[in-house]
Short mmCIF file of C-alpha atoms and ligand atoms in Angstrom, two decimals:
data_model
loop_
_atom_site.label_atom_id
_atom_site.label_comp_id
_atom_site.label_asym_id
_atom_site.label_seq_id
_atom_site.Cartn_x
_atom_site.Cartn_y
_atom_site.Cartn_z
CA MET A 210 -86.56 214.55 110.97
CA LYS A 211 -87.58 212.46 113.88
CA PHE A 212 -88.62 209.57 112.07
CA PRO A 213 -87.08 209.35 108.55
CA SER A 214 -89.33 208.25 105.78
CA GLU A 215 -88.58 205.32 103.43
CA PRO A 216 -84.91 205.67 101.61
CA PHE A 217 -86.02 203.69 98.82
CA LYS A 218 -88.85 203.21 96.39
CA ILE A 219 -90.98 200.40 95.36
CA LYS A 220 -90.36 198.53 92.30
CA VAL A 221 -91.95 195.08 92.83
CA VAL A 222 -95.31 194.79 94.74
CA GLU A 223 -96.77 191.78 96.29
CA PRO A 224 -100.31 192.08 97.25
CA ILE A 225 -101.46 191.01 100.31
CA ARG A 226 -104.96 190.20 101.37
CA ARG A 227 -107.48 191.60 103.64
CA THR A 228 -109.66 189.20 104.88
CA THR A 229 -113.08 189.17 107.24
CA ARG A 230 -112.74 188.66 110.88
CA GLU A 231 -115.01 185.85 110.08
CA GLU A 232 -112.70 183.97 108.21
CA ARG A 233 -109.74 184.80 110.81
CA ASP A 234 -111.86 183.38 113.23
CA THR A 235 -112.17 180.25 111.16
CA ARG A 236 -108.66 180.00 111.06
CA LEU A 237 -108.03 180.62 114.61
CA ARG A 238 -110.12 177.46 115.41
CA ILE A 239 -108.38 175.18 112.93
CA ALA A 240 -105.14 176.16 113.98
CA GLY A 241 -106.10 175.57 117.75
CA TYR A 242 -105.08 179.43 118.37
CA ASN A 243 -101.82 178.73 117.41
CA LEU A 244 -100.61 181.66 114.99
CA PHE A 245 -97.81 179.57 113.62
CA GLN A 246 -100.55 177.27 112.57
CA VAL A 247 -102.06 180.06 110.43
CA PRO A 248 -101.43 180.36 106.97
CA ALA A 249 -99.43 183.55 105.94
CA GLU A 250 -101.97 184.15 103.24
CA SER A 251 -104.26 184.99 105.81
CA VAL A 252 -102.37 187.45 107.55
CA TYR A 253 -102.38 191.17 106.60
CA VAL A 254 -99.58 192.67 108.61
CA ASP A 255 -96.91 190.02 109.44
CA LEU A 256 -94.83 190.75 112.39
CA LEU A 257 -93.89 187.23 113.31
CA THR A 258 -90.20 187.46 112.91
CA ASP A 259 -87.60 189.66 111.32
CA SER A 260 -85.67 186.58 110.34
CA GLY A 261 -85.45 185.73 106.40
CA THR A 262 -88.40 188.17 105.69
CA ALA A 263 -86.38 191.22 104.27
CA ALA A 264 -87.19 192.69 101.00
CA MET A 265 -84.16 192.13 98.89
CA SER A 266 -83.00 195.22 96.70
CA ASP A 267 -82.76 195.51 92.90
CA ARG A 268 -79.01 195.19 93.15
CA GLN A 269 -79.56 191.88 95.16
CA TRP A 270 -81.62 190.32 92.85
CA ALA A 271 -79.49 191.21 89.83
CA GLY A 272 -76.74 189.61 91.88
CA LEU A 273 -78.72 186.54 91.43
CA MET A 274 -78.63 186.22 87.79
CA LEU A 275 -74.88 186.45 88.31
CA GLY A 276 -74.59 183.34 90.30
CA ASP A 277 -72.03 180.87 89.45
CA GLU A 278 -72.96 177.50 90.39
CA SER A 279 -69.62 175.82 89.98
CA TYR A 280 -69.40 172.98 92.67
CA ALA A 281 -66.09 174.46 94.21
CA GLY A 282 -64.38 177.94 93.91
CA SER A 283 -67.98 179.91 92.74
CA ARG A 284 -66.80 183.77 91.92
CA ASN A 285 -69.58 184.52 94.26
CA TYR A 286 -67.96 183.00 97.33
CA TYR A 287 -64.87 184.90 96.48
CA HIS A 288 -67.30 188.17 96.85
CA LEU A 289 -68.14 187.03 99.94
CA GLU A 290 -65.04 186.38 101.65
CA GLU A 291 -63.77 189.37 100.55
CA THR A 292 -66.71 191.48 101.76
CA VAL A 293 -66.79 189.52 105.16
CA ARG A 294 -63.01 189.95 105.57
CA SER A 295 -63.23 193.61 104.96
CA ILE A 296 -66.26 194.38 107.28
CA PHE A 297 -65.34 191.81 110.36
CA GLY A 298 -61.46 191.11 109.84
CA TYR A 299 -61.15 187.55 110.09
CA LYS A 300 -59.15 184.99 107.97
CA HIS A 301 -61.43 182.28 107.64
CA VAL A 302 -64.68 182.76 106.02
CA ILE A 303 -66.82 179.60 106.29
CA PRO A 304 -70.44 180.05 104.69
CA THR A 305 -73.86 178.10 106.09
CA HIS A 306 -77.10 177.94 105.04
CA GLN A 307 -78.23 179.64 108.23
CA GLY A 308 -77.28 180.89 111.76
CA ARG A 309 -77.51 177.71 113.64
CA MET A 310 -75.60 175.66 111.45
CA ALA A 311 -72.50 178.09 111.93
CA GLU A 312 -73.51 177.61 115.82
CA ASN A 313 -73.46 173.66 115.60
CA LEU A 314 -70.24 173.59 113.96
CA LEU A 315 -68.47 175.99 116.17
CA PHE A 316 -69.80 174.36 119.58
CA SER A 317 -69.47 170.76 118.33
CA THR A 318 -65.38 171.52 117.45
CA ILE A 319 -64.46 173.29 120.68
CA VAL A 320 -67.15 172.87 123.35
CA LYS A 321 -66.86 169.64 125.44
CA PRO A 322 -69.29 168.17 128.12
CA GLY A 323 -69.13 169.97 131.61
CA MET A 324 -67.64 173.24 130.24
CA CYS A 325 -69.55 176.32 130.46
CA VAL A 326 -70.26 179.22 127.64
CA PRO A 327 -71.20 182.69 129.01
CA ASN A 328 -73.34 185.08 126.91
CA ASN A 329 -74.90 188.03 127.48
CA ILE A 330 -78.10 186.35 126.50
CA HIS A 331 -78.10 182.84 124.97
CA PHE A 332 -80.61 183.13 121.98
CA ASP A 333 -82.71 179.58 121.50
CA THR A 334 -80.64 177.90 119.10
CA THR A 335 -77.34 179.05 120.64
CA ARG A 336 -78.45 177.87 123.82
CA ALA A 337 -79.69 174.49 122.37
CA ASN A 338 -76.37 173.97 120.57
CA VAL A 339 -74.36 174.80 123.60
CA GLU A 340 -76.65 172.47 125.77
CA HIS A 341 -76.55 169.61 122.96
CA GLN A 342 -72.54 169.51 123.45
CA GLY A 343 -73.26 168.52 127.34
CA ALA A 344 -72.27 172.08 128.32
CA GLU A 345 -73.67 174.56 130.32
CA ALA A 346 -75.23 178.01 128.68
CA LEU A 347 -74.95 180.83 131.10
CA ASP A 348 -76.52 184.25 130.79
CA VAL A 349 -74.73 186.97 132.22
CA VAL A 350 -76.14 190.12 130.83
CA VAL A 351 -76.42 193.25 133.48
CA ARG A 352 -79.28 192.94 135.61
CA GLU A 353 -81.37 195.98 134.05
CA ALA A 354 -82.00 193.91 130.91
CA TYR A 355 -84.85 192.05 132.83
CA ASP A 356 -86.52 195.10 134.19
CA PRO A 357 -89.10 195.98 131.56
CA ARG A 358 -89.15 200.09 132.42
CA CYS A 359 -85.42 200.47 132.89
CA ASP A 360 -84.89 202.80 129.87
CA LEU A 361 -80.90 202.67 129.66
CA PRO A 362 -78.87 203.00 126.12
CA PHE A 363 -77.15 199.87 126.32
CA LYS A 364 -79.17 197.11 128.03
CA GLY A 365 -77.52 194.28 126.22
CA ASN A 366 -74.21 194.85 127.79
CA ILE A 367 -72.63 191.99 129.66
CA ASP A 368 -72.32 192.21 133.46
CA LEU A 369 -68.49 191.98 134.04
CA PRO A 370 -68.24 191.40 137.45
CA ARG A 371 -70.42 188.33 136.91
CA LEU A 372 -68.55 187.26 133.95
CA GLU A 373 -65.79 187.26 135.88
CA GLU A 374 -67.25 185.52 138.89
CA THR A 375 -68.02 182.62 136.59
CA ILE A 376 -64.63 182.38 135.28
CA ASN A 377 -63.20 182.11 138.35
CA ARG A 378 -65.93 179.85 139.46
CA ALA A 379 -65.90 177.52 136.45
CA GLY A 380 -61.97 177.71 136.06
CA PRO A 381 -60.65 179.28 132.48
CA ASP A 382 -59.89 176.12 130.87
CA LYS A 383 -63.72 175.08 131.32
CA ILE A 384 -64.27 178.24 129.18
CA PRO A 385 -63.96 177.53 125.60
CA LEU A 386 -65.39 181.04 124.47
CA VAL A 387 -67.26 183.74 125.40
CA MET A 388 -70.10 184.75 123.39
CA MET A 389 -71.97 188.31 122.87
CA THR A 390 -75.11 188.72 121.03
CA ILE A 391 -75.22 192.04 119.24
CA THR A 392 -77.98 193.30 119.45
CA ASN A 393 -79.29 191.09 122.18
CA ASN A 394 -82.03 189.13 120.66
CA SER A 395 -83.45 187.45 123.32
CA GLY A 396 -83.26 190.59 125.73
CA GLY A 397 -85.47 193.01 123.60
CA GLY A 398 -82.69 193.40 121.09
CA GLN A 399 -80.81 196.07 123.28
CA PRO A 400 -77.62 196.95 121.86
CA VAL A 401 -74.07 196.51 123.67
CA SER A 402 -71.60 199.54 123.94
CA MET A 403 -68.23 199.47 122.68
CA ASP A 404 -67.11 200.07 125.95
CA ASN A 405 -68.22 197.26 127.12
CA ILE A 406 -66.89 195.31 124.40
CA ARG A 407 -63.56 196.83 124.75
CA ARG A 408 -63.95 195.90 128.72
CA THR A 409 -64.80 192.21 127.80
CA ARG A 410 -62.04 191.97 126.01
CA GLY A 411 -59.79 193.46 128.08
CA LEU A 412 -61.13 190.59 130.93
CA LEU A 413 -60.67 188.14 128.48
CA ASP A 414 -57.35 188.68 127.66
CA HIS A 415 -56.19 188.17 131.14
CA TYR A 416 -57.68 184.71 131.45
CA HIS A 417 -56.60 184.00 127.55
CA ILE A 418 -60.21 183.17 126.69
CA PRO A 419 -61.33 183.50 123.17
CA LEU A 420 -64.61 185.92 122.21
CA PHE A 421 -66.74 185.32 119.56
CA PHE A 422 -70.21 187.29 118.28
CA ASP A 423 -73.42 186.31 117.71
CA ALA A 424 -73.25 189.01 114.53
CA CYS A 425 -77.03 188.54 113.44
CA ARG A 426 -77.89 192.24 114.10
CA PHE A 427 -74.53 193.46 113.79
CA ALA A 428 -74.91 196.67 111.84
CA GLU A 429 -78.25 198.02 113.99
CA ASN A 430 -75.97 197.44 117.17
CA CYS A 431 -73.30 199.71 115.15
CA PHE A 432 -75.97 202.15 114.61
CA PHE A 433 -77.06 202.36 118.27
CA ILE A 434 -73.49 203.06 119.13
CA LYS A 435 -73.14 206.05 116.86
CA GLU A 436 -76.27 207.39 118.08
CA ARG A 437 -75.67 206.93 121.59
CA GLU A 438 -71.73 206.69 122.58
CA PRO A 439 -70.57 210.31 121.94
CA GLU A 440 -67.15 209.18 120.75
CA TYR A 441 -68.44 207.53 117.75
CA ALA A 442 -71.01 209.91 116.69
CA HIS A 443 -68.68 211.11 113.31
CA THR A 444 -67.57 207.81 112.80
CA SER A 445 -68.90 205.59 109.85
CA ILE A 446 -70.97 202.49 110.40
CA LEU A 447 -68.01 200.57 108.75
CA ASP A 448 -65.10 201.78 110.72
CA ILE A 449 -67.56 201.03 113.97
CA ALA A 450 -67.83 197.69 112.96
CA ARG A 451 -64.27 197.08 112.48
CA GLU A 452 -63.46 198.14 115.51
CA LEU A 453 -66.04 196.43 117.40
CA PHE A 454 -64.87 193.07 115.54
CA SER A 455 -61.46 193.69 116.21
CA TYR A 456 -61.98 193.11 119.80
CA GLY A 457 -63.07 189.37 119.06
CA ASP A 458 -61.44 186.26 117.61
CA GLY A 459 -64.87 185.33 115.65
CA CYS A 460 -68.29 185.35 114.84
CA THR A 461 -71.39 183.29 113.95
CA MET A 462 -73.83 185.15 111.73
CA SER A 463 -77.45 184.35 110.52
CA ALA A 464 -77.46 186.36 107.11
CA LYS A 465 -81.54 186.27 107.39
CA LYS A 466 -81.18 189.18 109.62
CA ASP A 467 -78.73 191.89 109.15
CA GLY A 468 -77.73 189.90 105.93
CA LEU A 469 -80.56 191.33 104.33
CA VAL A 470 -81.22 188.19 102.64
CA ASN A 471 -84.30 185.29 102.95
CA ILE A 472 -81.57 182.17 103.55
CA GLY A 473 -77.85 182.15 104.56
CA GLY A 474 -75.32 182.50 107.50
CA PHE A 475 -71.61 181.80 108.16
CA LEU A 476 -68.63 181.34 110.57
CA SER A 477 -65.85 183.79 110.26
CA LEU A 478 -62.52 183.36 112.67
CA ASN A 479 -58.84 183.89 113.03
CA ASP A 480 -57.70 180.68 114.58
CA GLY A 481 -56.43 178.27 111.79
CA GLN A 482 -56.72 174.81 113.48
CA TRP A 483 -60.43 175.66 114.39
CA ALA A 484 -61.34 176.46 110.85
CA GLN A 485 -59.70 173.55 109.46
CA ASP A 486 -61.50 171.11 111.93
CA ILE A 487 -64.82 173.03 111.41
CA THR A 488 -64.46 173.08 107.44
CA ASN A 489 -64.02 169.06 107.73
CA MET A 490 -67.56 168.80 109.57
CA LEU A 491 -68.92 171.08 107.18
CA ILE A 492 -67.96 168.89 104.28
CA LEU A 493 -69.70 166.17 106.08
CA VAL A 494 -73.04 167.94 107.00
CA GLU A 495 -73.27 171.22 104.76
CA GLY A 496 -71.11 170.80 101.60
CA PHE A 497 -68.11 171.98 99.92
CA PRO A 498 -66.36 174.86 101.75
CA THR A 499 -66.90 177.28 99.14
CA TYR A 500 -70.78 176.81 99.27
CA GLY A 501 -71.65 175.89 102.90
CA GLY A 502 -75.21 174.73 101.73
CA LEU A 503 -75.94 177.57 99.54
CA ALA A 504 -76.36 178.27 95.95
CA GLY A 505 -73.59 180.49 94.14
CA ARG A 506 -76.63 183.08 93.82
CA ASP A 507 -77.49 183.13 97.30
CA LEU A 508 -73.99 184.20 98.55
CA GLU A 509 -73.87 186.60 95.81
CA ALA A 510 -77.07 187.90 97.48
CA MET A 511 -75.61 187.83 100.83
CA ALA A 512 -72.29 189.40 100.15
CA ARG A 513 -74.28 192.22 98.59
CA GLY A 514 -76.99 192.59 101.58
CA LEU A 515 -73.86 193.01 104.04
CA GLU A 516 -72.70 195.83 101.95
CA GLU A 517 -75.97 197.42 101.50
CA VAL A 518 -76.56 197.06 105.38
CA LEU A 519 -74.18 199.63 106.45
CA ASP A 520 -75.69 202.38 104.66
CA GLU A 521 -76.29 205.06 107.33
CA GLU A 522 -79.54 206.26 105.40
CA TYR A 523 -80.98 202.71 105.73
CA LEU A 524 -80.14 202.03 109.48
CA ARG A 525 -81.53 205.63 110.44
CA PHE A 526 -84.73 204.56 108.71
CA ARG A 527 -84.85 200.88 110.18
CA ILE A 528 -84.34 201.95 113.73
CA GLY A 529 -86.47 204.78 113.31
CA GLN A 530 -89.28 202.61 112.02
CA VAL A 531 -89.20 200.43 115.17
CA ARG A 532 -89.12 203.54 117.00
CA TYR A 533 -91.87 205.15 115.50
CA LEU A 534 -94.32 202.08 116.33
CA GLY A 535 -93.06 202.06 119.82
CA GLU A 536 -93.85 205.63 120.23
CA LEU A 537 -97.20 205.79 118.73
CA LEU A 538 -98.23 203.10 121.01
CA GLU A 539 -96.88 204.80 124.04
CA GLY A 540 -98.50 207.95 123.06
CA GLY A 541 -101.84 205.66 122.78
CA GLY A 542 -100.91 204.31 126.63
CA VAL A 543 -100.22 200.71 125.43
CA PRO A 544 -97.50 199.06 127.96
CA ILE A 545 -94.59 198.24 125.87
CA LEU A 546 -90.96 197.05 127.08
CA LYS A 547 -88.50 200.20 127.44
CA PRO A 548 -86.28 201.17 125.68
CA VAL A 549 -87.67 200.08 121.80
CA GLY A 550 -85.00 197.94 120.57
CA GLY A 551 -83.79 197.36 117.08
CA HIS A 552 -85.93 194.91 115.55
CA ALA A 553 -88.89 194.79 117.51
CA VAL A 554 -91.60 196.30 119.83
CA TYR A 555 -92.67 194.23 122.58
CA LEU A 556 -96.22 194.67 124.24
CA ASN A 557 -96.00 194.05 127.77
CA ALA A 558 -99.11 191.62 128.05
CA LYS A 559 -99.25 191.02 132.07
CA GLU A 560 -100.21 195.00 131.98
CA PHE A 561 -102.33 194.88 129.05
CA LEU A 562 -104.59 192.21 130.41
CA PRO A 563 -104.38 192.47 134.13
CA HIS A 564 -107.55 190.34 134.19
CA ILE A 565 -106.12 187.28 132.79
CA PRO A 566 -104.03 185.02 135.30
CA GLN A 567 -100.75 183.78 133.71
CA SER A 568 -101.99 180.20 133.96
CA GLU A 569 -104.36 181.38 131.18
CA PHE A 570 -101.98 182.65 128.81
CA PRO A 571 -102.32 186.64 128.46
CA GLY A 572 -99.50 186.93 125.76
CA GLN A 573 -101.25 184.48 123.52
CA ALA A 574 -104.92 185.88 124.16
CA LEU A 575 -103.32 189.25 123.29
CA ALA A 576 -101.65 187.68 120.04
CA VAL A 577 -104.86 185.85 119.25
CA ALA A 578 -106.97 188.99 119.83
CA LEU A 579 -104.70 190.85 117.44
CA TYR A 580 -104.78 188.47 114.86
CA ARG A 581 -108.66 188.19 115.13
CA ASP A 582 -109.54 191.83 115.09
CA PHE A 583 -107.17 193.11 112.71
CA GLY A 584 -105.18 190.33 110.81
CA ILE A 585 -101.66 191.25 112.39
CA ARG A 586 -99.79 188.49 113.72
CA GLY A 587 -97.09 188.79 116.21
CA VAL A 588 -95.70 186.26 118.46
CA GLU A 589 -96.07 185.20 122.22
CA ILE A 590 -92.82 185.25 124.26
CA GLY A 591 -94.18 184.06 127.89
CA THR A 592 -95.40 181.37 129.68
CA LEU A 593 -96.27 179.26 126.43
CA MET A 594 -92.46 179.80 125.04
CA PHE A 595 -90.96 179.82 128.20
CA GLY A 596 -93.16 178.21 130.83
CA LYS A 597 -91.44 175.41 132.83
CA LYS A 598 -92.90 172.44 134.43
CA ASP A 599 -91.91 172.29 138.33
CA PRO A 600 -90.38 168.94 138.92
CA VAL A 601 -91.65 169.10 142.70
CA THR A 602 -95.11 170.06 142.08
CA GLY A 603 -95.72 169.34 138.62
CA GLY A 604 -97.16 172.90 138.09
CA THR A 605 -96.28 175.47 135.83
CA ILE A 606 -93.34 178.21 136.58
CA HIS A 607 -94.07 181.35 134.90
CA PRO A 608 -91.44 183.60 133.22
CA GLU A 609 -91.13 186.65 134.65
CA LEU A 610 -91.90 188.55 131.43
CA GLU A 611 -95.46 187.93 129.63
CA MET A 612 -94.82 189.58 126.07
CA VAL A 613 -96.08 189.95 122.61
CA ARG A 614 -93.17 190.69 120.14
CA LEU A 615 -94.05 192.54 117.29
CA ALA A 616 -90.82 192.01 114.75
CA VAL A 617 -90.58 194.26 112.10
CA PRO A 618 -89.12 192.92 108.60
CA ARG A 619 -86.13 194.92 107.27
CA ARG A 620 -87.50 197.16 103.92
CA VAL A 621 -91.01 195.29 103.69
CA TYR A 622 -93.63 197.37 105.42
CA THR A 623 -94.31 201.10 104.52
CA ASN A 624 -94.70 203.56 107.69
CA MET A 625 -98.55 203.84 106.89
CA GLN A 626 -98.80 199.97 107.29
CA ILE A 627 -96.92 200.64 110.61
CA THR A 628 -99.61 203.38 111.45
CA TYR A 629 -101.98 200.94 110.97
CA VAL A 630 -100.56 198.41 113.49
CA ALA A 631 -100.19 200.99 116.21
CA GLU A 632 -103.88 202.35 115.96
CA SER A 633 -105.12 198.51 115.75
CA ILE A 634 -103.27 197.94 119.23
CA ILE A 635 -104.26 201.38 120.66
CA GLU A 636 -108.00 200.30 119.63
CA LEU A 637 -107.61 196.71 121.15
CA TYR A 638 -106.24 198.28 124.32
CA ARG A 639 -109.40 200.53 124.88
CA ARG A 640 -111.44 197.42 124.83
CA ARG A 641 -109.01 195.14 126.33
CA GLU A 642 -111.44 193.76 129.02
CA LEU A 643 -112.98 192.01 126.49
CA ILE A 644 -110.04 189.62 125.69
CA HIS A 645 -110.42 186.06 127.50
CA GLY A 646 -107.75 183.61 128.65
CA LEU A 647 -107.01 180.60 126.93
CA ALA A 648 -106.77 176.89 128.13
CA LEU A 649 -104.03 174.56 126.70
CA ILE A 650 -105.09 171.54 125.65
CA HIS A 651 -102.21 170.07 123.73
CA GLU A 652 -98.61 170.54 123.83
CA ALA A 653 -95.36 168.81 122.51
CA PRO A 654 -92.30 167.68 125.14
CA MET A 655 -90.27 170.40 123.23
CA LEU A 656 -90.49 173.62 121.69
CA ARG A 657 -93.98 173.44 122.39
CA HIS A 658 -94.82 176.80 121.47
CA PHE A 659 -94.50 175.45 117.47
CA THR A 660 -97.50 172.99 117.76
CA ALA A 661 -99.38 173.54 121.13
CA ARG A 662 -103.24 174.02 120.83
CA PHE A 663 -105.67 175.95 122.93
CA GLU A 664 -109.20 176.50 123.72
CA GLU A 665 -110.85 179.85 124.63
CA LEU A 666 -112.27 179.84 127.80
CA GLN A 667 -115.37 181.91 127.52
CA GLY A 668 -115.97 181.96 123.61
CA SER A 669 -114.74 184.81 121.63
CA PRO A 670 -115.81 188.16 122.12
CA SER A 671 -119.00 189.08 119.71
CA LEU A 672 -118.06 192.14 117.70
CA GLU A 673 -119.46 193.37 114.45
CA PRO A 674 -117.94 191.43 111.50
CA MET A 675 -114.94 193.56 110.60
CA THR A 676 -112.97 193.47 107.32
CA VAL A 677 -109.47 195.22 107.84
C1 PLP B 37 -81.91 184.37 114.40
C2 PLP B 37 -80.80 183.90 115.16
C3 PLP B 37 -79.98 182.85 115.10
C4 PLP B 37 -80.24 181.62 114.62
O1 PLP B 37 -80.18 181.58 113.29
P1 PLP B 37 -80.73 181.03 112.01
O2 PLP B 37 -80.70 181.53 110.91
O3 PLP B 37 -82.11 181.35 112.46
O4 PLP B 37 -80.52 179.79 112.05
C5 PLP B 37 -79.01 183.10 116.35
N1 PLP B 37 -78.27 183.98 117.17
C6 PLP B 37 -79.55 185.25 117.18
C7 PLP B 37 -79.14 186.01 118.21
C8 PLP B 37 -80.61 185.33 116.45
O5 PLP B 37 -81.53 186.01 116.13
#
């Protein structure tokens, strides 16, 4: 079957509300046309993020009742430790409340000012945490990653010649570690091949530089390896994961992705001295090392989620559902980023709305139209999120890509709801010339996309009031 049906049935339901176009229009005005400011209750299908939005299984919910809320030595910690060791293989397991705390603890311990940390592409929080130490966060992904039409199986790979050039330029002693993000979130959820990981390890061995994984979507990456690297076609996801992590020295993890939980994360590594230093800091900022800012029940749900995410039936459905959305859109002629990654489909807003110049935020305009007309929430990844002020002219430097990301939460929406999303977007594409640009009227000095406010340049297009 090309697109497998859901390998689960629904035991608990959460009603979602259909709203009128008029209500959504009002919500948008109040929100200053910023979808982060729209209450979730007024959204019909919410594709803002796949982070912390997963549905837990009955087994995970049952695990919550088995939470051992002892301050020290909770049995759920030991279950988590055993699970993480059996998949990732590293000696020390340090729980944190989410991924960015794992990053903060790791980098504040081993990264010093003037150093450089290469990655295929740093995720925002990873980059911010490296830069917070006064170090450079450098992206060394293969160049094809920046071409939205280039359909390659492993667009998340590290460009090895560029990595070696970087090591030689900076000097190996200025590179405390190399990170590898699997799958590469900021590059569209594209996977990294086992071959590239093995070669990266080989190169780093030569210079005695440790390799750490940003492992948020490790199971999705392992599924792509199974699907696309012929020598792994008959290897289990667990064995692929074990081999993959054996090439590293540790990892940071946001369990809000492939941990299938709503909150949680961890740091796992082999180096005893680093683990000791990190643990000391953990006690200062998160909590005792056997709970790391979480309740015992959260640790249990995370341990169980990590076991469940390795299920191949689940992964085939998961990756298939995202691909299904991508293929429906392509069939309708909608311009999307190729190939479709693990967790999201990206609309190419520059091609979707060629009549809106980048200075009028075509990505944001598209996200606004999609919400107003159909109650679907995506997120702009373009000028609003990544536009920079030109230090010389004071004007805006626009990013190369202008996109709307539709991130699919895990085990949350049915294929029928995904079909609704695709059909809505195809309809919107047919009348795309009715969509107008936006003017930015307020922005914060940092991370402006969360709080920016806009005005519509030509008023909202008048359509029949619709209920979806
Ligand atoms: C989400 C994410 C993080 C940060 O994790 P949080 O749990 O949101 O703090 C780090 N790296 C990648 C690749 C991510 O997707």
